[in-house]
PDB file of C-alpha atoms in Angstrom:
ATOM      1  CA  ASP A   1      34.043  50.029  -2.575  1.00 71.00           C
ATOM      2  CA  VAL A   2      32.846  46.159  -1.519  1.00 69.00           C
ATOM      3  CA  LYS A   3      29.121  46.091  -1.908  1.00 90.00           C
ATOM      4  CA  VAL A   4      26.615  43.731  -1.559  1.00 95.00           C
ATOM      5  CA  THR A   5      22.928  44.152  -2.673  1.00 95.00           C
ATOM      6  CA  GLN A   6      20.174  42.734  -1.415  1.00 96.00           C
ATOM      7  CA  SER A   7      16.807  42.043  -4.407  1.00 90.00           C
ATOM      8  CA  SER A   8      14.849  44.081  -1.976  1.00 91.00           C
ATOM      9  CA  ARG A   9      14.430  46.155   1.704  1.00 94.00           C
ATOM     10  CA  TYR A  10      11.058  46.133   1.842  1.00 96.00           C
ATOM     11  CA  LEU A  11       8.788  42.362   1.224  1.00 97.00           C
ATOM     12  CA  VAL A  12       4.813  41.796   2.295  1.00 97.00           C
ATOM     13  CA  LYS A  13       4.384  37.623   1.740  1.00 97.00           C
ATOM     14  CA  ARG A  14       1.499  35.295   2.468  1.00 97.00           C
ATOM     15  CA  THR A  15       1.582  32.302   4.644  1.00 98.00           C
ATOM     16  CA  GLY A  16       2.389  29.218   3.072  1.00 97.00           C
ATOM     17  CA  GLU A  17       4.130  30.773  -0.573  1.00 97.00           C
ATOM     18  CA  LYS A  18       7.714  30.288  -1.402  1.00 97.00           C
ATOM     19  CA  VAL A  19       9.809  33.361  -0.869  1.00 97.00           C
ATOM     20  CA  PHE A  20      12.792  34.665  -2.219  1.00 97.00           C
ATOM     21  CA  LEU A  21      16.002  36.384  -1.176  1.00 97.00           C
ATOM     22  CA  GLU A  22      18.503  37.261  -3.247  1.00 97.00           C
ATOM     23  CA  CYS A  23      21.631  38.406  -2.142  1.00 97.00           C
ATOM     24  CA  VAL A  24      24.707  39.618  -4.846  1.00 97.00           C
ATOM     25  CA  GLN A  25      28.288  41.132  -3.945  1.00 96.00           C
ATOM     26  CA  ASP A  26      30.564  42.322  -6.598  1.00 94.00           C
ATOM     27  CA  MET A  27      34.266  41.113  -4.485  1.00 89.00           C
ATOM     28  CA  ASP A  28      34.789  37.787  -5.258  1.00 90.00           C
ATOM     29  CA  HIS A  29      34.166  36.249  -2.156  1.00 90.00           C
ATOM     30  CA  GLU A  30      34.252  32.933  -1.182  1.00 90.00           C
ATOM     31  CA  ASN A  31      31.870  33.350   1.875  1.00 91.00           C
ATOM     32  CA  MET A  32      28.616  34.358   2.164  1.00 95.00           C
ATOM     33  CA  PHE A  33      25.758  34.479   4.849  1.00 95.00           C
ATOM     34  CA  TRP A  34      22.650  35.428   6.063  1.00 97.00           C
ATOM     35  CA  TYR A  35      21.738  36.188   8.985  1.00 96.00           C
ATOM     36  CA  ARG A  36      17.925  36.913  10.440  1.00 96.00           C
ATOM     37  CA  GLN A  37      17.427  39.526  13.510  1.00 94.00           C
ATOM     38  CA  ASP A  38      14.979  40.259  15.790  1.00 92.00           C
ATOM     39  CA  PRO A  39      14.512  42.478  18.561  1.00 87.00           C
ATOM     40  CA  GLY A  40      16.780  41.404  21.574  1.00 81.00           C
ATOM     41  CA  LEU A  41      18.145  38.661  19.594  1.00 84.00           C
ATOM     42  CA  GLY A  42      21.266  39.976  17.347  1.00 85.00           C
ATOM     43  CA  LEU A  43      21.818  37.991  14.250  1.00 89.00           C
ATOM     44  CA  ARG A  44      21.323  34.441  14.205  1.00 92.00           C
ATOM     45  CA  LEU A  45      23.189  32.885  11.464  1.00 93.00           C
ATOM     46  CA  ILE A  46      20.650  30.539   9.047  1.00 96.00           C
ATOM     47  CA  TYR A  47      23.334  29.113   6.577  1.00 96.00           C
ATOM     48  CA  PHE A  48      26.349  30.228   4.913  1.00 94.00           C
ATOM     49  CA  SER A  49      27.894  28.989   1.767  1.00 94.00           C
ATOM     50  CA  TYR A  50      32.205  28.756   1.104  1.00 90.00           C
ATOM     51  CA  ASP A  51      32.173  27.892  -2.602  1.00 91.00           C
ATOM     52  CA  VAL A  52      29.972  27.842  -4.955  1.00 93.00           C
ATOM     53  CA  LYS A  53      27.568  25.059  -4.336  1.00 91.00           C
ATOM     54  CA  MET A  54      29.148  24.462  -1.308  1.00 92.00           C
ATOM     55  CA  LYS A  55      26.604  24.915   1.388  1.00 94.00           C
ATOM     56  CA  GLU A  56      26.258  25.007   5.758  1.00 93.00           C
ATOM     57  CA  LYS A  57      23.204  24.633   8.366  1.00 94.00           C
ATOM     58  CA  GLY A  58      23.944  27.711  11.091  1.00 92.00           C
ATOM     59  CA  ASP A  59      22.027  27.832  13.491  1.00 91.00           C
ATOM     60  CA  ILE A  60      18.769  28.225  13.042  1.00 94.00           C
ATOM     61  CA  PRO A  61      18.367  26.183   9.813  1.00 96.00           C
ATOM     62  CA  GLU A  62      14.963  24.938   9.981  1.00 96.00           C
ATOM     63  CA  GLY A  63      12.105  26.431   7.470  1.00 96.00           C
ATOM     64  CA  TYR A  64      15.381  27.479   5.187  1.00 98.00           C
ATOM     65  CA  SER A  65      17.444  26.539   2.583  1.00 97.00           C
ATOM     66  CA  VAL A  66      19.414  28.276   0.323  1.00 97.00           C
ATOM     67  CA  SER A  67      21.023  28.600  -3.351  1.00 97.00           C
ATOM     68  CA  ARG A  68      24.660  29.421  -4.389  1.00 97.00           C
ATOM     69  CA  GLU A  69      24.978  28.291  -8.438  1.00 96.00           C
ATOM     70  CA  LYS A  70      27.347  31.313  -8.589  1.00 96.00           C
ATOM     71  CA  LYS A  71      30.066  32.724  -6.643  1.00 95.00           C
ATOM     72  CA  GLU A  72      28.816  36.277  -6.466  1.00 96.00           C
ATOM     73  CA  ARG A  73      25.251  35.050  -5.819  1.00 97.00           C
ATOM     74  CA  PHE A  74      23.242  33.818  -2.441  1.00 98.00           C
ATOM     75  CA  SER A  75      19.806  32.838  -2.634  1.00 97.00           C
ATOM     76  CA  LEU A  76      18.005  32.598   1.414  1.00 98.00           C
ATOM     77  CA  ILE A  77      14.764  30.398  -0.041  1.00 98.00           C
ATOM     78  CA  LEU A  78      11.768  30.017   2.805  1.00 97.00           C
ATOM     79  CA  GLU A  79       9.976  27.323   1.063  1.00 94.00           C
ATOM     80  CA  SER A  80       6.270  28.039   2.528  1.00 97.00           C
ATOM     81  CA  ALA A  81       6.683  31.195   4.835  1.00 97.00           C
ATOM     82  CA  SER A  82       5.099  31.611   7.821  1.00 97.00           C
ATOM     83  CA  THR A  83       4.675  34.343   9.927  1.00 97.00           C
ATOM     84  CA  ASN A  84       7.555  33.208  13.199  1.00 97.00           C
ATOM     85  CA  GLN A  85       9.580  33.336   9.951  1.00 98.00           C
ATOM     86  CA  THR A  86       8.189  37.793   9.465  1.00 98.00           C
ATOM     87  CA  SER A  87      11.977  39.088  10.337  1.00 97.00           C
ATOM     88  CA  MET A  88      14.921  41.498   8.757  1.00 96.00           C
ATOM     89  CA  TYR A  89      16.808  39.211   7.166  1.00 97.00           C
ATOM     90  CA  LEU A  90      20.814  40.286   5.873  1.00 97.00           C
ATOM     91  CA  CYS A  91      23.165  39.589   3.742  1.00 97.00           C
ATOM     92  CA  ALA A  92      27.122  39.099   4.225  1.00 95.00           C
ATOM     93  CA  SER A  93      30.106  37.939   2.541  1.00 94.00           C
ATOM     94  CA  SER A  94      34.171  37.291   3.481  1.00 90.00           C
ATOM     95  CA  PHE A  95      37.420  36.852   1.871  1.00 83.00           C
ATOM     96  CA  GLU A  96      38.158  33.246   3.551  1.00 73.00           C
ATOM     97  CA  GLY A  97      40.369  33.871   5.773  1.00 65.00           C
ATOM     98  CA  GLY A  98      43.232  35.763   6.061  1.00 58.00           C
ATOM     99  CA  LEU A  99      44.575  39.171   5.082  1.00 56.00           C
ATOM    100  CA  ALA A 100      43.513  39.964   1.809  1.00 54.00           C
ATOM    101  CA  GLY A 101      44.894  43.818   1.006  1.00 56.00           C
ATOM    102  CA  GLU A 102      43.388  46.337   2.634  1.00 56.00           C
ATOM    103  CA  TYR A 103      41.064  44.399   4.815  1.00 56.00           C
ATOM    104  CA  SER A 104      40.874  43.059   8.222  1.00 60.00           C
ATOM    105  CA  TYR A 105      40.987  38.687   8.777  1.00 67.00           C
ATOM    106  CA  ASN A 106      37.290  37.978   9.842  1.00 74.00           C
ATOM    107  CA  GLU A 107      36.017  40.944   8.712  1.00 85.00           C
ATOM    108  CA  GLN A 108      31.912  40.692   7.126  1.00 90.00           C
ATOM    109  CA  PHE A 109      30.532  43.271   4.909  1.00 93.00           C
ATOM    110  CA  PHE A 110      26.971  43.459   4.939  1.00 95.00           C
ATOM    111  CA  GLY A 111      23.916  44.670   3.009  1.00 95.00           C
ATOM    112  CA  PRO A 112      20.771  46.383   3.424  1.00 93.00           C
ATOM    113  CA  GLY A 113      18.998  43.994   4.823  1.00 95.00           C
ATOM    114  CA  THR A 114      15.573  43.026   3.740  1.00 96.00           C
ATOM    115  CA  ARG A 115      12.769  42.911   6.104  1.00 96.00           C
ATOM    116  CA  LEU A 116      10.484  40.560   5.333  1.00 97.00           C
ATOM    117  CA  THR A 117       6.649  40.588   6.242  1.00 98.00           C
ATOM    118  CA  VAL A 118       4.567  37.809   5.510  1.00 98.00           C
ATOM    119  CA  LEU A 119       0.763  37.505   7.246  1.00 97.00           C
TER     120      LEU A 119
ATOM    121  CA  LEU B   1      32.181  27.953  19.799  1.00 65.00           C
ATOM    122  CA  ALA B   2      32.699  30.673  21.752  1.00 66.00           C
ATOM    123  CA  LYS B   3      30.329  32.206  23.675  1.00 85.00           C
ATOM    124  CA  THR B   4      31.200  36.119  24.680  1.00 91.00           C
ATOM    125  CA  THR B   5      28.772  37.949  27.470  1.00 93.00           C
ATOM    126  CA  GLN B   6      28.971  41.977  27.456  1.00 94.00           C
ATOM    127  CA  PRO B   7      26.335  44.521  29.130  1.00 96.00           C
ATOM    128  CA  ILE B   8      23.320  44.856  26.896  1.00 94.00           C
ATOM    129  CA  SER B   9      23.078  49.245  26.733  1.00 96.00           C
ATOM    130  CA  MET B  10      24.872  51.442  28.160  1.00 97.00           C
ATOM    131  CA  ASP B  11      24.834  55.344  28.108  1.00 97.00           C
ATOM    132  CA  SER B  12      27.147  58.024  27.961  1.00 97.00           C
ATOM    133  CA  TYR B  13      27.209  62.206  26.804  1.00 97.00           C
ATOM    134  CA  GLU B  14      28.665  63.930  23.800  1.00 97.00           C
ATOM    135  CA  GLY B  15      32.332  64.089  24.605  1.00 96.00           C
ATOM    136  CA  GLN B  16      33.363  60.998  27.461  1.00 97.00           C
ATOM    137  CA  GLU B  17      35.696  58.096  26.090  1.00 97.00           C
ATOM    138  CA  VAL B  18      33.225  55.114  26.223  1.00 98.00           C
ATOM    139  CA  ASN B  19      34.297  51.182  27.403  1.00 98.00           C
ATOM    140  CA  ILE B  20      32.737  48.289  26.505  1.00 97.00           C
ATOM    141  CA  THR B  21      33.580  44.950  28.277  1.00 96.00           C
ATOM    142  CA  CYS B  22      33.461  41.540  26.579  1.00 96.00           C
ATOM    143  CA  SER B  23      33.831  38.150  28.254  1.00 95.00           C
ATOM    144  CA  HIS B  24      34.676  35.506  26.707  1.00 93.00           C
ATOM    145  CA  ASN B  25      36.250  33.186  28.467  1.00 92.00           C
ATOM    146  CA  ASN B  26      36.613  29.615  26.716  1.00 90.00           C
ATOM    147  CA  ILE B  27      38.710  31.746  23.969  1.00 90.00           C
ATOM    148  CA  ALA B  28      40.260  29.269  21.629  1.00 88.00           C
ATOM    149  CA  THR B  29      44.311  28.943  20.347  1.00 87.00           C
ATOM    150  CA  ASN B  30      44.102  30.149  17.484  1.00 82.00           C
ATOM    151  CA  ASP B  31      41.014  32.265  17.692  1.00 85.00           C
ATOM    152  CA  TYR B  32      40.562  36.936  17.143  1.00 87.00           C
ATOM    153  CA  ILE B  33      38.153  38.852  18.955  1.00 91.00           C
ATOM    154  CA  THR B  34      35.842  41.252  16.120  1.00 92.00           C
ATOM    155  CA  TRP B  35      34.017  43.873  16.871  1.00 95.00           C
ATOM    156  CA  TYR B  36      31.114  45.314  14.566  1.00 95.00           C
ATOM    157  CA  GLN B  37      29.280  48.607  14.828  1.00 96.00           C
ATOM    158  CA  GLN B  38      25.297  48.644  13.720  1.00 95.00           C
ATOM    159  CA  PHE B  39      23.154  51.713  12.775  1.00 94.00           C
ATOM    160  CA  PRO B  40      19.529  51.196  13.095  1.00 88.00           C
ATOM    161  CA  SER B  41      18.258  50.310   9.667  1.00 85.00           C
ATOM    162  CA  GLN B  42      21.376  49.453   8.396  1.00 90.00           C
ATOM    163  CA  GLY B  43      23.613  46.121   8.723  1.00 92.00           C
ATOM    164  CA  PRO B  44      26.643  45.809  10.856  1.00 94.00           C
ATOM    165  CA  ARG B  45      29.845  47.267  10.135  1.00 94.00           C
ATOM    166  CA  PHE B  46      33.511  45.476  10.786  1.00 92.00           C
ATOM    167  CA  ILE B  47      35.298  48.160  13.652  1.00 94.00           C
ATOM    168  CA  ILE B  48      38.315  46.385  14.852  1.00 93.00           C
ATOM    169  CA  GLN B  49      39.710  43.737  14.845  1.00 91.00           C
ATOM    170  CA  GLY B  50      42.692  42.561  17.254  1.00 90.00           C
ATOM    171  CA  TYR B  51      45.020  38.342  19.258  1.00 89.00           C
ATOM    172  CA  LYS B  52      46.019  40.454  22.225  1.00 88.00           C
ATOM    173  CA  THR B  53      47.732  43.524  23.787  1.00 87.00           C
ATOM    174  CA  LYS B  54      46.020  46.705  22.603  1.00 93.00           C
ATOM    175  CA  VAL B  55      44.600  47.713  18.778  1.00 93.00           C
ATOM    176  CA  THR B  56      44.020  51.350  17.606  1.00 94.00           C
ATOM    177  CA  ASN B  57      42.781  52.579  13.767  1.00 92.00           C
ATOM    178  CA  GLU B  58      41.071  56.001  13.770  1.00 92.00           C
ATOM    179  CA  VAL B  59      37.717  54.452  15.220  1.00 91.00           C
ATOM    180  CA  ALA B  60      38.297  52.528  18.216  1.00 96.00           C
ATOM    181  CA  SER B  61      41.311  50.750  20.085  1.00 97.00           C
ATOM    182  CA  LEU B  62      41.031  47.369  21.578  1.00 97.00           C
ATOM    183  CA  PHE B  63      41.990  46.400  24.703  1.00 96.00           C
ATOM    184  CA  ILE B  64      43.323  42.342  24.933  1.00 96.00           C
ATOM    185  CA  PRO B  65      44.382  41.377  29.015  1.00 95.00           C
ATOM    186  CA  ALA B  66      47.854  38.950  29.077  1.00 95.00           C
ATOM    187  CA  ASP B  67      44.869  35.986  29.474  1.00 94.00           C
ATOM    188  CA  ARG B  68      42.575  37.219  26.095  1.00 94.00           C
ATOM    189  CA  LYS B  69      39.129  35.683  28.846  1.00 95.00           C
ATOM    190  CA  SER B  70      37.730  38.984  28.151  1.00 95.00           C
ATOM    191  CA  SER B  71      38.379  43.008  26.108  1.00 96.00           C
ATOM    192  CA  THR B  72      37.715  45.907  25.555  1.00 97.00           C
ATOM    193  CA  LEU B  73      36.855  48.174  23.301  1.00 98.00           C
ATOM    194  CA  SER B  74      37.491  52.056  23.342  1.00 98.00           C
ATOM    195  CA  LEU B  75      35.677  54.935  21.947  1.00 97.00           C
ATOM    196  CA  PRO B  76      37.268  58.447  22.345  1.00 94.00           C
ATOM    197  CA  ARG B  77      35.016  61.202  22.767  1.00 93.00           C
ATOM    198  CA  VAL B  78      31.527  59.698  21.615  1.00 96.00           C
ATOM    199  CA  SER B  79      29.093  62.044  19.797  1.00 96.00           C
ATOM    200  CA  LEU B  80      25.006  61.702  19.064  1.00 96.00           C
ATOM    201  CA  SER B  81      26.062  59.953  15.745  1.00 95.00           C
ATOM    202  CA  ASP B  82      27.535  57.125  17.549  1.00 96.00           C
ATOM    203  CA  THR B  83      24.938  55.682  19.279  1.00 97.00           C
ATOM    204  CA  ALA B  84      24.707  52.437  17.992  1.00 97.00           C
ATOM    205  CA  VAL B  85      24.979  48.350  18.517  1.00 96.00           C
ATOM    206  CA  TYR B  86      28.255  47.164  19.202  1.00 97.00           C
ATOM    207  CA  TYR B  87      29.450  43.145  19.375  1.00 95.00           C
ATOM    208  CA  CYS B  88      31.857  41.733  19.912  1.00 94.00           C
ATOM    209  CA  LEU B  89      32.485  38.148  18.550  1.00 92.00           C
ATOM    210  CA  VAL B  90      34.984  36.037  18.644  1.00 90.00           C
ATOM    211  CA  GLY B  91      36.220  33.168  16.828  1.00 83.00           C
ATOM    212  CA  ASP B  92      36.983  32.779  12.979  1.00 75.00           C
ATOM    213  CA  ILE B  93      35.027  32.617  10.392  1.00 71.00           C
ATOM    214  CA  PRO B  94      32.951  31.002   8.577  1.00 68.00           C
ATOM    215  CA  ASN B  95      32.201  28.062  11.597  1.00 70.00           C
ATOM    216  CA  ASP B  96      32.476  29.874  14.814  1.00 75.00           C
ATOM    217  CA  MET B  97      32.565  33.060  14.527  1.00 79.00           C
ATOM    218  CA  ARG B  98      29.008  34.358  15.680  1.00 81.00           C
ATOM    219  CA  PHE B  99      26.335  37.538  17.004  1.00 84.00           C
ATOM    220  CA  GLY B 100      25.476  38.084  20.002  1.00 80.00           C
ATOM    221  CA  ALA B 101      23.042  40.402  21.713  1.00 83.00           C
ATOM    222  CA  GLY B 102      24.669  42.915  21.159  1.00 92.00           C
ATOM    223  CA  THR B 103      25.193  46.701  23.289  1.00 96.00           C
ATOM    224  CA  ARG B 104      23.160  48.980  22.721  1.00 96.00           C
ATOM    225  CA  LEU B 105      24.866  51.889  23.694  1.00 97.00           C
ATOM    226  CA  THR B 106      22.988  55.357  23.546  1.00 97.00           C
ATOM    227  CA  VAL B 107      24.971  58.901  23.548  1.00 97.00           C
ATOM    228  CA  LYS B 108      23.104  61.648  25.054  1.00 97.00           C
ATOM    229  CA  PRO B 109      23.656  65.425  23.967  1.00 95.00           C
TER     230      PRO B 109
END
């Protein structure tokens, strides 16, 4: 079974703190993603990475940065947390593309999420 | 990015067939259509994917007309446990596939 784990299920931080959210996948996936989910807005893509040390901005990268030093690990960094970054953060991973064994093209595997509250 | 439009919410009763239609008028020639399901407090889970005509698996069926400007996810004989948000996505990962707000399906007893 594919497993995507996130470092914390719940996190409470104060405004201005530097926050690290960690994501690890065990399937040797090339692609990794960070999303945030807010009521009524669905999932919005923050950043994604298609290889080690490679990153691409998603639709809402402002206020965030990412790091991918190893293939299995993708970190989301809030340099100076603000209250409007209170949200559910979801990490996902996928193969590069095409059929890969039993897994379909475009299939992303998600972690359980981190609910971050910034006070 | 190919934009998708789907109903915000739908209600159904146990045992009924549910059809959720998604519009994607500007779908590109190489785009696949992918559906995900999300339960409360969990990440989304891949359900089904197709390119044209009909695809069926153990969970759902996906109907895609010849012009590919829409698609319909069909859930046969829903149960209470099918209550979830369903997302329709068009495009390829990682560059241009995006989640929208999804359709909140509520199955009633």
